[in-house]
Each structure stands twice: as C-alpha cells, then as structure tokens.
Short mmCIF file of C-alpha atoms and ligand atoms in Angstrom, two decimals:
data_model
loop_
_atom_site.label_atom_id
_atom_site.label_comp_id
_atom_site.label_asym_id
_atom_site.label_seq_id
_atom_site.Cartn_x
_atom_site.Cartn_y
_atom_site.Cartn_z
CA MET N 1 -14.27 -8.74 -1.56
CA LYS N 2 -12.04 -6.44 -3.33
CA ILE N 3 -8.34 -6.64 -3.22
CA ALA N 4 -5.77 -4.30 -4.31
CA PHE N 5 -2.13 -4.16 -3.86
CA SER N 6 0.02 -0.76 -3.36
CA TRP N 7 3.71 -0.37 -2.60
CA ASP N 8 5.66 2.49 -1.00
CA ASP N 9 8.86 4.46 -1.57
CA GLY N 10 9.58 3.80 -5.00
CA ALA N 11 12.98 1.87 -4.19
CA LEU N 12 14.68 0.47 -7.26
CA GLU N 13 13.40 -3.11 -6.37
CA ASP N 14 9.85 -1.86 -7.29
CA GLN N 15 11.08 -3.03 -10.89
CA LYS N 16 10.79 -6.64 -9.79
CA LEU N 17 7.30 -5.86 -8.44
CA PHE N 18 6.37 -4.21 -11.86
CA GLU N 19 7.22 -7.77 -13.46
CA LEU N 20 5.11 -9.68 -11.16
CA HIS N 21 2.18 -7.15 -11.69
CA GLU N 22 2.26 -7.57 -15.30
CA LYS N 23 3.02 -11.53 -15.04
CA TYR N 24 -0.21 -11.98 -13.27
CA GLY N 25 -2.19 -9.07 -14.86
CA ILE N 26 -2.95 -7.64 -11.22
CA PRO N 27 -3.01 -3.87 -10.95
CA GLY N 28 -0.50 -2.46 -8.56
CA MET N 29 -0.08 1.34 -7.42
CA PHE N 30 3.24 2.55 -6.59
CA PHE N 31 3.79 5.51 -4.34
CA VAL N 32 7.10 7.54 -5.09
CA PRO N 33 8.71 10.16 -3.27
CA THR N 34 10.94 12.58 -5.30
CA ARG N 35 13.83 11.60 -3.21
CA ASN N 36 14.24 9.83 0.01
CA CYS N 37 15.56 11.49 3.11
CA GLU N 38 16.68 7.72 4.37
CA GLY N 39 19.22 7.64 1.54
CA ARG N 40 17.37 4.88 -0.37
CA GLU N 41 17.61 5.58 -4.25
CA VAL N 42 14.33 5.94 -5.93
CA LEU N 43 13.00 5.34 -9.33
CA THR N 44 14.07 7.65 -11.99
CA PRO N 45 11.49 9.33 -14.11
CA GLU N 46 12.80 6.99 -17.14
CA MET N 47 11.93 3.87 -15.25
CA MET N 48 8.56 5.24 -14.00
CA ARG N 49 7.75 6.16 -17.67
CA ALA N 50 8.73 2.89 -19.00
CA ALA N 51 6.84 0.94 -16.33
CA GLU N 52 3.54 2.67 -16.29
CA SER N 53 0.81 0.53 -17.82
CA GLU N 54 -2.65 -0.87 -17.04
CA CYS N 55 -1.06 -2.75 -14.24
CA VAL N 56 1.64 -0.30 -12.85
CA ARG N 57 0.15 2.99 -11.50
CA PHE N 58 1.84 5.71 -9.62
CA GLY N 59 0.91 8.04 -6.58
CA GLY N 60 2.71 10.64 -4.51
CA HIS N 61 4.51 9.98 -1.13
CA THR N 62 6.00 13.44 -0.69
CA GLU N 63 9.21 15.40 -1.87
CA ASN N 64 11.57 13.90 0.58
CA HIS N 65 9.72 10.95 2.21
CA THR N 66 9.41 13.25 5.19
CA TYR N 67 7.01 12.24 7.84
CA LEU N 68 4.66 14.91 7.64
CA THR N 69 3.94 15.13 11.57
CA SER N 70 7.59 15.71 12.00
CA ILE N 71 7.81 19.20 10.17
CA PRO N 72 5.65 22.46 10.77
CA LEU N 73 2.21 22.42 9.29
CA GLU N 74 3.32 25.32 6.92
CA GLU N 75 5.81 23.06 5.10
CA VAL N 76 3.39 20.19 4.72
CA GLU N 77 1.90 21.63 1.49
CA GLN N 78 5.26 22.22 0.01
CA GLU N 79 6.23 18.38 0.78
CA VAL N 80 3.10 17.14 -0.70
CA LEU N 81 2.70 19.57 -3.64
CA LEU N 82 6.24 19.67 -4.96
CA ASN N 83 6.27 15.85 -5.38
CA LYS N 84 2.82 15.95 -7.14
CA VAL N 85 4.26 18.42 -9.60
CA PHE N 86 7.45 16.24 -10.34
CA LEU N 87 5.26 13.03 -10.97
CA GLU N 88 2.94 14.81 -13.15
CA HIS N 89 5.61 16.44 -15.15
CA THR N 90 7.34 13.27 -15.28
CA LEU N 91 4.41 11.10 -16.43
CA GLY N 92 2.34 13.88 -18.21
CA HIS N 93 -1.01 13.28 -16.56
CA GLU N 94 -2.79 14.06 -13.32
CA ILE N 95 -1.61 12.14 -10.02
CA GLU N 96 -4.76 11.42 -8.10
CA ASP N 97 -3.64 9.25 -5.37
CA PHE N 98 -1.47 9.78 -2.14
CA CYS N 99 0.21 7.80 0.62
CA LEU N 100 1.21 9.25 3.99
CA PRO N 101 4.95 8.48 4.76
CA GLY N 102 5.44 6.27 7.80
CA GLY N 103 1.50 6.51 7.96
CA LYS N 104 1.85 9.61 9.86
CA TYR N 105 -0.72 12.21 9.97
CA THR N 106 -3.24 14.47 11.96
CA PRO N 107 -6.53 15.87 10.98
CA GLU N 108 -4.86 19.30 9.77
CA ILE N 109 -2.60 17.03 7.56
CA LEU N 110 -5.15 15.21 6.20
CA ASP N 111 -6.94 18.63 5.40
CA ILE N 112 -4.05 19.88 3.37
CA VAL N 113 -3.41 16.73 1.52
CA ASN N 114 -7.12 16.56 0.59
CA LYS N 115 -6.81 20.00 -1.29
CA HIS N 116 -4.55 18.23 -3.97
CA TYR N 117 -5.14 14.57 -3.95
CA LYS N 118 -8.59 12.46 -4.48
CA THR N 119 -7.45 9.50 -2.45
CA ILE N 120 -5.21 8.92 0.68
CA ARG N 121 -3.91 5.78 2.04
CA THR N 122 -2.39 5.44 5.71
CA ALA N 123 0.23 2.60 6.63
CA ASP N 124 -2.21 0.57 9.19
CA THR N 125 -3.10 -2.96 9.24
CA MET N 126 -6.03 -5.39 9.85
CA ASN N 127 -8.67 -3.21 8.48
CA PHE N 128 -11.20 -4.72 6.13
CA LYS N 129 -13.69 -1.93 5.52
CA TYR N 130 -13.86 1.41 3.63
CA THR N 131 -15.96 3.83 5.45
CA GLY N 132 -14.91 7.00 3.71
CA GLY N 133 -12.00 9.31 4.13
CA GLU N 134 -8.47 7.98 4.43
CA LEU N 135 -8.15 4.39 3.49
CA LYS N 136 -6.73 2.19 6.29
CA PRO N 137 -5.28 -1.30 4.79
CA ALA N 138 -5.58 -4.74 5.56
CA ILE N 139 -2.38 -6.58 5.16
CA HIS N 140 1.21 -5.23 5.53
CA PHE N 141 3.17 -7.80 3.50
CA TYR N 142 5.84 -8.44 6.11
CA PRO N 143 6.40 -11.07 8.64
CA ARG N 144 5.04 -9.40 11.60
CA GLY N 145 3.80 -12.64 13.57
CA SER N 146 0.31 -13.64 14.72
CA LYS N 147 0.49 -11.60 17.82
CA SER N 148 0.80 -8.28 15.81
CA LEU N 149 -1.95 -9.44 13.65
CA LEU N 150 -4.22 -10.15 16.26
CA GLY N 151 -3.26 -7.06 18.47
CA ASN N 152 -3.67 -5.02 15.34
CA ALA N 153 -7.27 -6.76 14.65
CA ILE N 154 -8.37 -5.94 18.10
CA ARG N 155 -7.46 -2.28 18.20
CA ASN N 156 -9.12 -1.84 14.87
CA ARG N 157 -12.37 -3.59 15.84
CA SER N 158 -11.86 -6.22 13.00
CA ILE N 159 -13.56 -8.76 15.42
CA PRO N 160 -14.23 -11.63 12.86
CA GLN N 161 -10.70 -11.41 11.58
CA GLY N 162 -9.36 -11.25 15.19
CA ALA N 163 -11.20 -14.59 16.10
CA TYR N 164 -9.80 -16.10 12.75
CA ILE N 165 -6.26 -15.25 13.57
CA ALA N 166 -6.78 -16.60 17.29
CA LEU N 167 -8.32 -19.78 15.87
CA HIS N 168 -5.23 -20.41 13.66
CA TYR N 169 -2.68 -18.70 15.65
CA LYS N 170 0.25 -21.48 15.14
CA MET N 171 -0.28 -21.47 11.30
CA ASN N 172 2.69 -20.47 9.41
CA TYR N 173 2.49 -16.56 8.94
CA PHE N 174 1.92 -16.13 5.20
CA GLU N 175 -0.26 -19.36 5.08
CA LEU N 176 -2.27 -17.34 7.81
CA VAL N 177 -2.41 -14.22 5.99
CA SER N 178 -3.34 -16.05 2.50
CA SER N 179 -6.31 -17.77 4.48
CA LEU N 180 -7.43 -14.75 6.23
CA ILE N 181 -7.77 -13.22 2.93
CA ARG N 182 -9.47 -16.23 1.15
CA ASN N 183 -11.96 -16.24 4.18
CA GLU N 184 -12.71 -12.63 3.11
CA GLN N 185 -13.95 -13.35 -0.22
CA ARG N 186 -17.43 -14.24 0.56
CA LYS N 187 -17.96 -10.88 2.15
CA GLU N 188 -19.29 -8.35 -0.74
CA ASP N 189 -18.14 -5.24 1.42
CA SER N 190 -14.84 -6.55 2.42
CA VAL N 191 -11.84 -4.21 1.14
CA VAL N 192 -8.34 -5.85 1.46
CA MET N 193 -5.63 -3.39 0.49
CA VAL N 194 -2.18 -5.13 0.68
CA TRP N 195 0.59 -2.83 1.01
CA GLY N 196 4.52 -3.19 1.76
CA HIS N 197 7.94 -2.14 0.34
CA SER N 198 9.77 -3.78 -2.30
CA TRP N 199 12.99 -3.32 -0.16
CA GLU N 200 11.62 -5.36 2.60
CA LEU N 201 10.53 -7.98 0.28
CA GLU N 202 14.19 -7.98 -0.77
CA LYS N 203 15.56 -7.99 2.42
CA GLU N 204 13.48 -10.62 4.11
CA HIS N 205 13.36 -12.64 0.80
CA LEU N 206 9.63 -12.43 0.49
CA TRP N 207 9.31 -12.53 -3.42
CA GLY N 208 8.22 -16.23 -3.36
CA GLU N 209 5.67 -15.75 -0.74
CA LEU N 210 4.31 -12.64 -2.71
CA GLU N 211 4.13 -14.65 -5.82
CA LYS N 212 2.23 -17.39 -4.01
CA LEU N 213 -0.43 -15.10 -2.91
CA MET N 214 -0.62 -13.56 -6.46
CA LYS N 215 -1.21 -16.90 -8.19
CA GLN N 216 -4.17 -17.76 -5.92
CA ASP N 217 -7.51 -17.81 -7.65
CA PHE N 218 -9.22 -15.69 -5.11
CA VAL N 219 -6.61 -13.05 -5.64
CA LYS N 220 -6.81 -12.86 -9.55
CA LYS N 221 -10.76 -13.03 -9.39
CA ASN N 222 -11.29 -10.24 -6.85
CA ALA N 223 -8.12 -7.84 -7.78
CA VAL N 224 -9.41 -4.38 -8.58
CA GLY N 225 -7.69 -1.25 -9.61
CA TYR N 226 -6.64 0.84 -6.82
CA GLN N 227 -9.20 3.85 -6.81
CA GLU N 228 -12.03 0.82 -6.69
CA CYS N 229 -11.34 0.25 -3.10
CA PHE N 230 -12.56 3.82 -2.33
CA ARG N 231 -15.91 3.50 -3.83
CA ARG N 232 -18.46 2.58 -1.60
ZN1 ZN D 301 7.02 5.37 2.55
#
C-alpha cells in the first residue's frame, strides 16, 4: 500500500496542516488557487515560500477556483495556465501537479490540463487503485457517514472495501476510515490518496482525528510523496 495526503484550496488554515506534516514527517501536497471566487482567503506567496519543504509541496488549482465545467472550453486553458505561472513565479520552480476544482471535468478539460501538468487529481472517494490518467482518491477526510462510503465504494466498484464497510457499518466514522486504511496495507498495489480541506477540518473540529490517523504506524510506514501514487 501507498498512502499520500493532499489538501485543496490553499485556505489560511493550511498552515496548521503544514505543522502536522512537518511534525510527523509525512509528505503533503497542497493545491492552491491564485484567488478563490468563493471569497475564502488564500495563502500568500510569502506563506507558501516559507512553508515549502520536503514535507510541504504545492500544486495548481486554477486562477479563481472556477469549476472548469462552468466556463467555456476556450477559457479553461487561461484558468489553468495563469495559476501555474503564478505558482512557478512564487516558488521559483516548475509546478507539475494539478487538482480539479470541485472535482469537475470532461475529457476535453483533461486534454487541456494534460498539456501543462504531469499529474491530475479528482475529488472522488473510495478508489483504491491507480490505473493511469487522472488519479481518483480513496478518502475525503470529512465525516460523510458509512452510507456515503458504501455508496461510493459500490459506484467505484471497490468491492472488497464496500464489503468491509458493510461489515463494520456501525463503527465510529473515523475509526472505520482508519481501519479501512489499515486493512489495505497488506495489498501491494493499493493506493490510498487522502484528501480534504483545512477549512473543513477547522469547521468540523477534525484536527484531533487527523492527527490520530497520522500517528498510526501503518500510515508512517506507508506514506509516500504525492507523485509516487502515480507510478505503476
Ligand atoms: Zn478546491
């Protein structure tokens, strides 16, 4: 099993995540839009420069956090590229990883993003394999409830994981997520991408739950850099 963490939107609360990733020595990828049309403040260039390290890396998330399916295809490239240029100017090196705002895309959008980025991540859940192309994550770190986990596992044909959830349906949500991941560690080809938003962690008081997960031996032992998840 490989496990990696990535966080979207570049909210100011990401600074708490920087601390956790450094504390546990676990790599984290942070997708930052240049600004957020939903009105949430984003990290400043100074904050990003100060944070970048072995454990804190940055990727693109569009210029305005615009859902790319909501604008004409001719504008998609601008949204993607302006943010890439901004991040590269801020950090002084190439930015290779991109995350789709709201997880929204079409094949045409992927073609455009692929011209500029090495990797693309969606905002799905309950996917435990990487089969090429855009990466669909395993766990949205948010208390969605067992029903949502089960529904997504079935929709994504993650049958062993769906069966595991059904068997442990009544377990506390984050204990279930943790034991679901622990159960993946014997599977060599399993890819567990955990993703979320620091502003959700703050709103739902999930910092303690996240730290509990990061402390687990099976997480420390199997944590890899973000791009490792795209290697087959
Ligand atoms: Zn986002």
